[in-house]
PDB file of C-alpha atoms in Angstrom:
ATOM      1  CA  UNK A1409      11.747  21.608  41.745  1.00 57.00           C
ATOM      2  CA  UNK A1410      13.970  24.276  40.182  1.00 65.00           C
ATOM      3  CA  UNK A1411      16.906  21.980  40.143  1.00 56.00           C
ATOM      4  CA  UNK A1412      15.071  19.318  38.326  1.00 59.00           C
ATOM      5  CA  UNK A1413      13.666  21.815  35.579  1.00 59.00           C
ATOM      6  CA  UNK A1414      17.428  22.906  34.962  1.00 51.00           C
ATOM      7  CA  UNK A1415      18.543  19.342  34.869  1.00 51.00           C
ATOM      8  CA  UNK A1416      15.788  18.531  32.556  1.00 50.00           C
ATOM      9  CA  UNK A1417      16.392  21.542  30.067  1.00 51.00           C
ATOM     10  CA  UNK A1418      20.264  20.341  30.163  1.00 47.00           C
ATOM     11  CA  UNK A1419      19.597  17.046  29.296  1.00 49.00           C
ATOM     12  CA  UNK A1420      17.345  18.118  26.522  1.00 51.00           C
ATOM     13  CA  UNK A1421      20.120  20.302  25.211  1.00 45.00           C
ATOM     14  CA  UNK A1422      22.596  17.708  25.649  1.00 44.00           C
ATOM     15  CA  UNK A1423      20.116  15.394  23.708  1.00 41.00           C
ATOM     16  CA  UNK A1424      19.902  17.705  20.779  1.00 43.00           C
ATOM     17  CA  UNK A1425      23.350  18.603  20.256  1.00 39.00           C
ATOM     18  CA  UNK A1426      24.585  14.593  20.297  1.00 38.00           C
ATOM     19  CA  UNK A1427      21.586  13.877  17.808  1.00 41.00           C
ATOM     20  CA  UNK A1428      22.018  16.966  15.539  1.00 42.00           C
ATOM     21  CA  UNK A1429      23.517  14.364  12.617  1.00 44.00           C
ATOM     22  CA  UNK A1430      20.832  11.771  13.263  1.00 49.00           C
ATOM     23  CA  UNK A1431      17.454  11.777  11.210  1.00 51.00           C
ATOM     24  CA  UNK A1432      14.687  12.668  12.902  1.00 54.00           C
ATOM     25  CA  UNK A1433      10.996  12.025  12.073  1.00 58.00           C
ATOM     26  CA  UNK A1434       9.592  14.456   9.555  1.00 60.00           C
ATOM     27  CA  UNK A1435      12.790  15.888   8.564  1.00 66.00           C
ATOM     28  CA  UNK A1436      14.290  15.509   5.154  1.00 70.00           C
ATOM     29  CA  UNK A1437      17.790  14.866   4.344  1.00 80.00           C
ATOM     30  CA  UNK A1438      20.045  14.270   1.424  1.00 81.00           C
ATOM     31  CA  UNK A1439      20.408  10.407   0.940  1.00 81.00           C
ATOM     32  CA  UNK A1440      24.111   9.207  -0.016  1.00 84.00           C
ATOM     33  CA  UNK A1441      22.774   5.381   0.018  1.00 85.00           C
ATOM     34  CA  UNK A1442      23.164   4.311  -3.534  1.00 90.00           C
ATOM     35  CA  UNK A1443      21.870   0.835  -3.274  1.00 93.00           C
ATOM     36  CA  UNK A1444      18.583   2.194  -1.714  1.00 92.00           C
ATOM     37  CA  UNK A1445      18.489   5.318  -3.996  1.00 94.00           C
ATOM     38  CA  UNK A1446      19.026   2.834  -6.845  1.00 95.00           C
ATOM     39  CA  UNK A1447      15.999   0.395  -5.455  1.00 94.00           C
ATOM     40  CA  UNK A1448      13.712   3.499  -5.176  1.00 95.00           C
ATOM     41  CA  UNK A1449      14.111   5.020  -8.556  1.00 95.00           C
ATOM     42  CA  UNK A1450      14.001   1.543 -10.274  1.00 94.00           C
ATOM     43  CA  UNK A1451      10.808   1.119  -8.282  1.00 93.00           C
ATOM     44  CA  UNK A1452       9.198   4.564  -9.421  1.00 93.00           C
ATOM     45  CA  UNK A1453      10.286   3.773 -12.972  1.00 91.00           C
ATOM     46  CA  UNK A1454       8.590   0.291 -13.118  1.00 90.00           C
ATOM     47  CA  UNK A1455       5.512   2.068 -11.535  1.00 88.00           C
ATOM     48  CA  UNK A1456       5.797   4.467 -14.288  1.00 88.00           C
ATOM     49  CA  UNK A1457       5.922   1.852 -16.796  1.00 86.00           C
ATOM     50  CA  UNK A1458       3.241  -0.484 -15.426  1.00 82.00           C
ATOM     51  CA  UNK A1459       0.761   2.519 -16.569  1.00 70.00           C
ATOM     52  CA  UNK A1460      -1.662   2.058 -13.398  1.00 49.00           C
ATOM     53  CA  UNK A1461      -2.467   5.674 -13.884  1.00 49.00           C
ATOM     54  CA  UNK A1462      -1.276   8.738 -15.971  1.00 51.00           C
ATOM     55  CA  UNK A1463       1.253  10.579 -13.902  1.00 51.00           C
ATOM     56  CA  UNK A1464       0.688  14.431 -15.234  1.00 53.00           C
ATOM     57  CA  UNK A1465       1.460  13.693 -18.779  1.00 55.00           C
ATOM     58  CA  UNK A1466       4.185  11.060 -18.254  1.00 55.00           C
ATOM     59  CA  UNK A1467       2.483   7.576 -19.209  1.00 47.00           C
ATOM     60  CA  UNK A1468       3.162   4.602 -20.963  1.00 45.00           C
ATOM     61  CA  UNK A1469       1.448   5.979 -23.966  1.00 49.00           C
ATOM     62  CA  UNK A1470       4.808   8.047 -24.908  1.00 50.00           C
ATOM     63  CA  UNK A1471       6.488   4.161 -24.699  1.00 57.00           C
ATOM     64  CA  UNK A1472       8.685   2.295 -21.869  1.00 82.00           C
ATOM     65  CA  UNK A1473      10.618   4.746 -20.159  1.00 88.00           C
ATOM     66  CA  UNK A1474      14.323   4.260 -18.973  1.00 91.00           C
ATOM     67  CA  UNK A1475      16.413   5.556 -16.546  1.00 94.00           C
ATOM     68  CA  UNK A1476      19.112   8.003 -17.658  1.00 96.00           C
ATOM     69  CA  UNK A1477      20.477   9.497 -14.205  1.00 96.00           C
ATOM     70  CA  UNK A1478      19.614  10.059 -10.594  1.00 96.00           C
ATOM     71  CA  UNK A1479      19.945  13.479 -10.288  1.00 96.00           C
ATOM     72  CA  UNK A1480      19.148  13.767  -6.543  1.00 96.00           C
ATOM     73  CA  UNK A1481      17.604  11.796  -3.530  1.00 96.00           C
ATOM     74  CA  UNK A1482      16.192  13.145  -0.208  1.00 96.00           C
ATOM     75  CA  UNK A1483      14.564  10.665   2.456  1.00 94.00           C
ATOM     76  CA  UNK A1484      12.019  11.725   5.059  1.00 94.00           C
ATOM     77  CA  UNK A1485      11.124   9.825   8.115  1.00 92.00           C
ATOM     78  CA  UNK A1486       7.519   8.938   8.033  1.00 93.00           C
ATOM     79  CA  UNK A1487       5.972   5.778   9.088  1.00 92.00           C
ATOM     80  CA  UNK A1488       8.759   4.376   6.829  1.00 93.00           C
ATOM     81  CA  UNK A1489      10.974   5.833   4.339  1.00 94.00           C
ATOM     82  CA  UNK A1490      10.012   8.654   1.757  1.00 95.00           C
ATOM     83  CA  UNK A1491      12.381   9.011  -1.265  1.00 96.00           C
ATOM     84  CA  UNK A1492      12.007  12.317  -3.087  1.00 97.00           C
ATOM     85  CA  UNK A1493      13.347  11.649  -6.185  1.00 97.00           C
ATOM     86  CA  UNK A1494      14.484  13.887  -9.411  1.00 97.00           C
ATOM     87  CA  UNK A1495      15.233  11.684 -12.160  1.00 96.00           C
ATOM     88  CA  UNK A1496      16.120  12.122 -15.924  1.00 95.00           C
ATOM     89  CA  UNK A1497      14.233   9.440 -17.835  1.00 92.00           C
ATOM     90  CA  UNK A1498      14.053   9.232 -21.586  1.00 90.00           C
ATOM     91  CA  UNK A1499      10.596   7.762 -23.196  1.00 85.00           C
ATOM     92  CA  UNK A1500      10.586   5.225 -26.536  1.00 80.00           C
ATOM     93  CA  UNK A1501      10.925   8.672 -28.761  1.00 80.00           C
ATOM     94  CA  UNK A1502      14.270   9.522 -27.410  1.00 85.00           C
ATOM     95  CA  UNK A1503      12.720  12.770 -25.291  1.00 88.00           C
ATOM     96  CA  UNK A1504      13.959  12.982 -21.885  1.00 91.00           C
ATOM     97  CA  UNK A1505      12.106  13.831 -19.315  1.00 91.00           C
ATOM     98  CA  UNK A1506      13.107  15.648 -15.594  1.00 94.00           C
ATOM     99  CA  UNK A1507      10.567  13.644 -13.079  1.00 94.00           C
ATOM    100  CA  UNK A1508      10.105  14.527  -9.521  1.00 95.00           C
ATOM    101  CA  UNK A1509       8.947  11.457  -7.805  1.00 95.00           C
ATOM    102  CA  UNK A1510       7.992  10.304  -4.271  1.00 96.00           C
ATOM    103  CA  UNK A1511       8.399   6.483  -3.456  1.00 96.00           C
ATOM    104  CA  UNK A1512       7.181   5.440   0.161  1.00 95.00           C
ATOM    105  CA  UNK A1513       9.303   2.660   1.473  1.00 94.00           C
ATOM    106  CA  UNK A1514       7.972   0.270   4.466  1.00 93.00           C
ATOM    107  CA  UNK A1515      10.859  -2.335   4.703  1.00 89.00           C
ATOM    108  CA  UNK A1516       9.060  -4.470   7.105  1.00 89.00           C
ATOM    109  CA  UNK A1517       5.830  -4.969   4.772  1.00 90.00           C
ATOM    110  CA  UNK A1518       8.334  -6.986   2.148  1.00 84.00           C
ATOM    111  CA  UNK A1519       8.131 -10.243   3.625  1.00 83.00           C
ATOM    112  CA  UNK A1520       4.109 -10.062   3.261  1.00 81.00           C
ATOM    113  CA  UNK A1521       3.818  -9.592  -0.275  1.00 71.00           C
ATOM    114  CA  UNK A1522       0.507  -8.088   0.162  1.00 72.00           C
ATOM    115  CA  UNK A1523      -0.668  -6.042  -2.767  1.00 71.00           C
ATOM    116  CA  UNK A1524      -3.159  -4.027  -1.236  1.00 75.00           C
ATOM    117  CA  UNK A1525      -0.737  -2.904   1.257  1.00 77.00           C
ATOM    118  CA  UNK A1526       2.646  -2.984  -0.689  1.00 87.00           C
ATOM    119  CA  UNK A1527       5.948  -2.400   0.878  1.00 90.00           C
ATOM    120  CA  UNK A1528       6.970   0.087  -2.120  1.00 91.00           C
ATOM    121  CA  UNK A1529       4.343   2.748  -3.073  1.00 91.00           C
ATOM    122  CA  UNK A1530       4.692   5.403  -5.861  1.00 93.00           C
ATOM    123  CA  UNK A1531       2.964   8.591  -4.165  1.00 92.00           C
ATOM    124  CA  UNK A1532       3.597  10.859  -6.304  1.00 92.00           C
ATOM    125  CA  UNK A1533       5.540  11.555 -10.135  1.00 91.00           C
ATOM    126  CA  UNK A1534       5.305  14.800 -12.211  1.00 91.00           C
ATOM    127  CA  UNK A1535       7.464  15.906 -15.075  1.00 90.00           C
ATOM    128  CA  UNK A1536       9.107  18.988 -13.709  1.00 91.00           C
ATOM    129  CA  UNK A1537      11.021  19.573 -17.398  1.00 87.00           C
ATOM    130  CA  UNK A1538      11.267  18.168 -20.784  1.00 85.00           C
ATOM    131  CA  UNK A1539      14.404  18.424 -22.770  1.00 82.00           C
ATOM    132  CA  UNK A1540      13.344  19.318 -26.386  1.00 71.00           C
ATOM    133  CA  UNK A1541      15.349  17.869 -29.071  1.00 62.00           C
ATOM    134  CA  UNK A1542      17.348  20.471 -30.923  1.00 54.00           C
TER     135      UNK A1542
END
């Protein structure tokens, strides 16, 4: 019995060492996948421009938002993948805003085209900094 427990512990340690660089559920990791990052950022911007709801002071009332820069992206494995984005966007008045947004992606739902349970959803967006014109 003691030998079986020791083997179980050693197996767990070995598995942990082997998969240390793999993305685990719930963990957040810097994303280097430029195509997926751009897809998530584009979706976030489209959702904000659609004006379905005001997002902490950033809404279509300021005009159509355009993407200036993707500052950072990290991903988190959930039931799908959360993209935590830090974006710089510009409104129609030329004012730049840094926006923190979270986009939830569930790629297996893309083929369904179901608006009530969409494959991509903007779950959070807020202005974290507004750059004032000089």
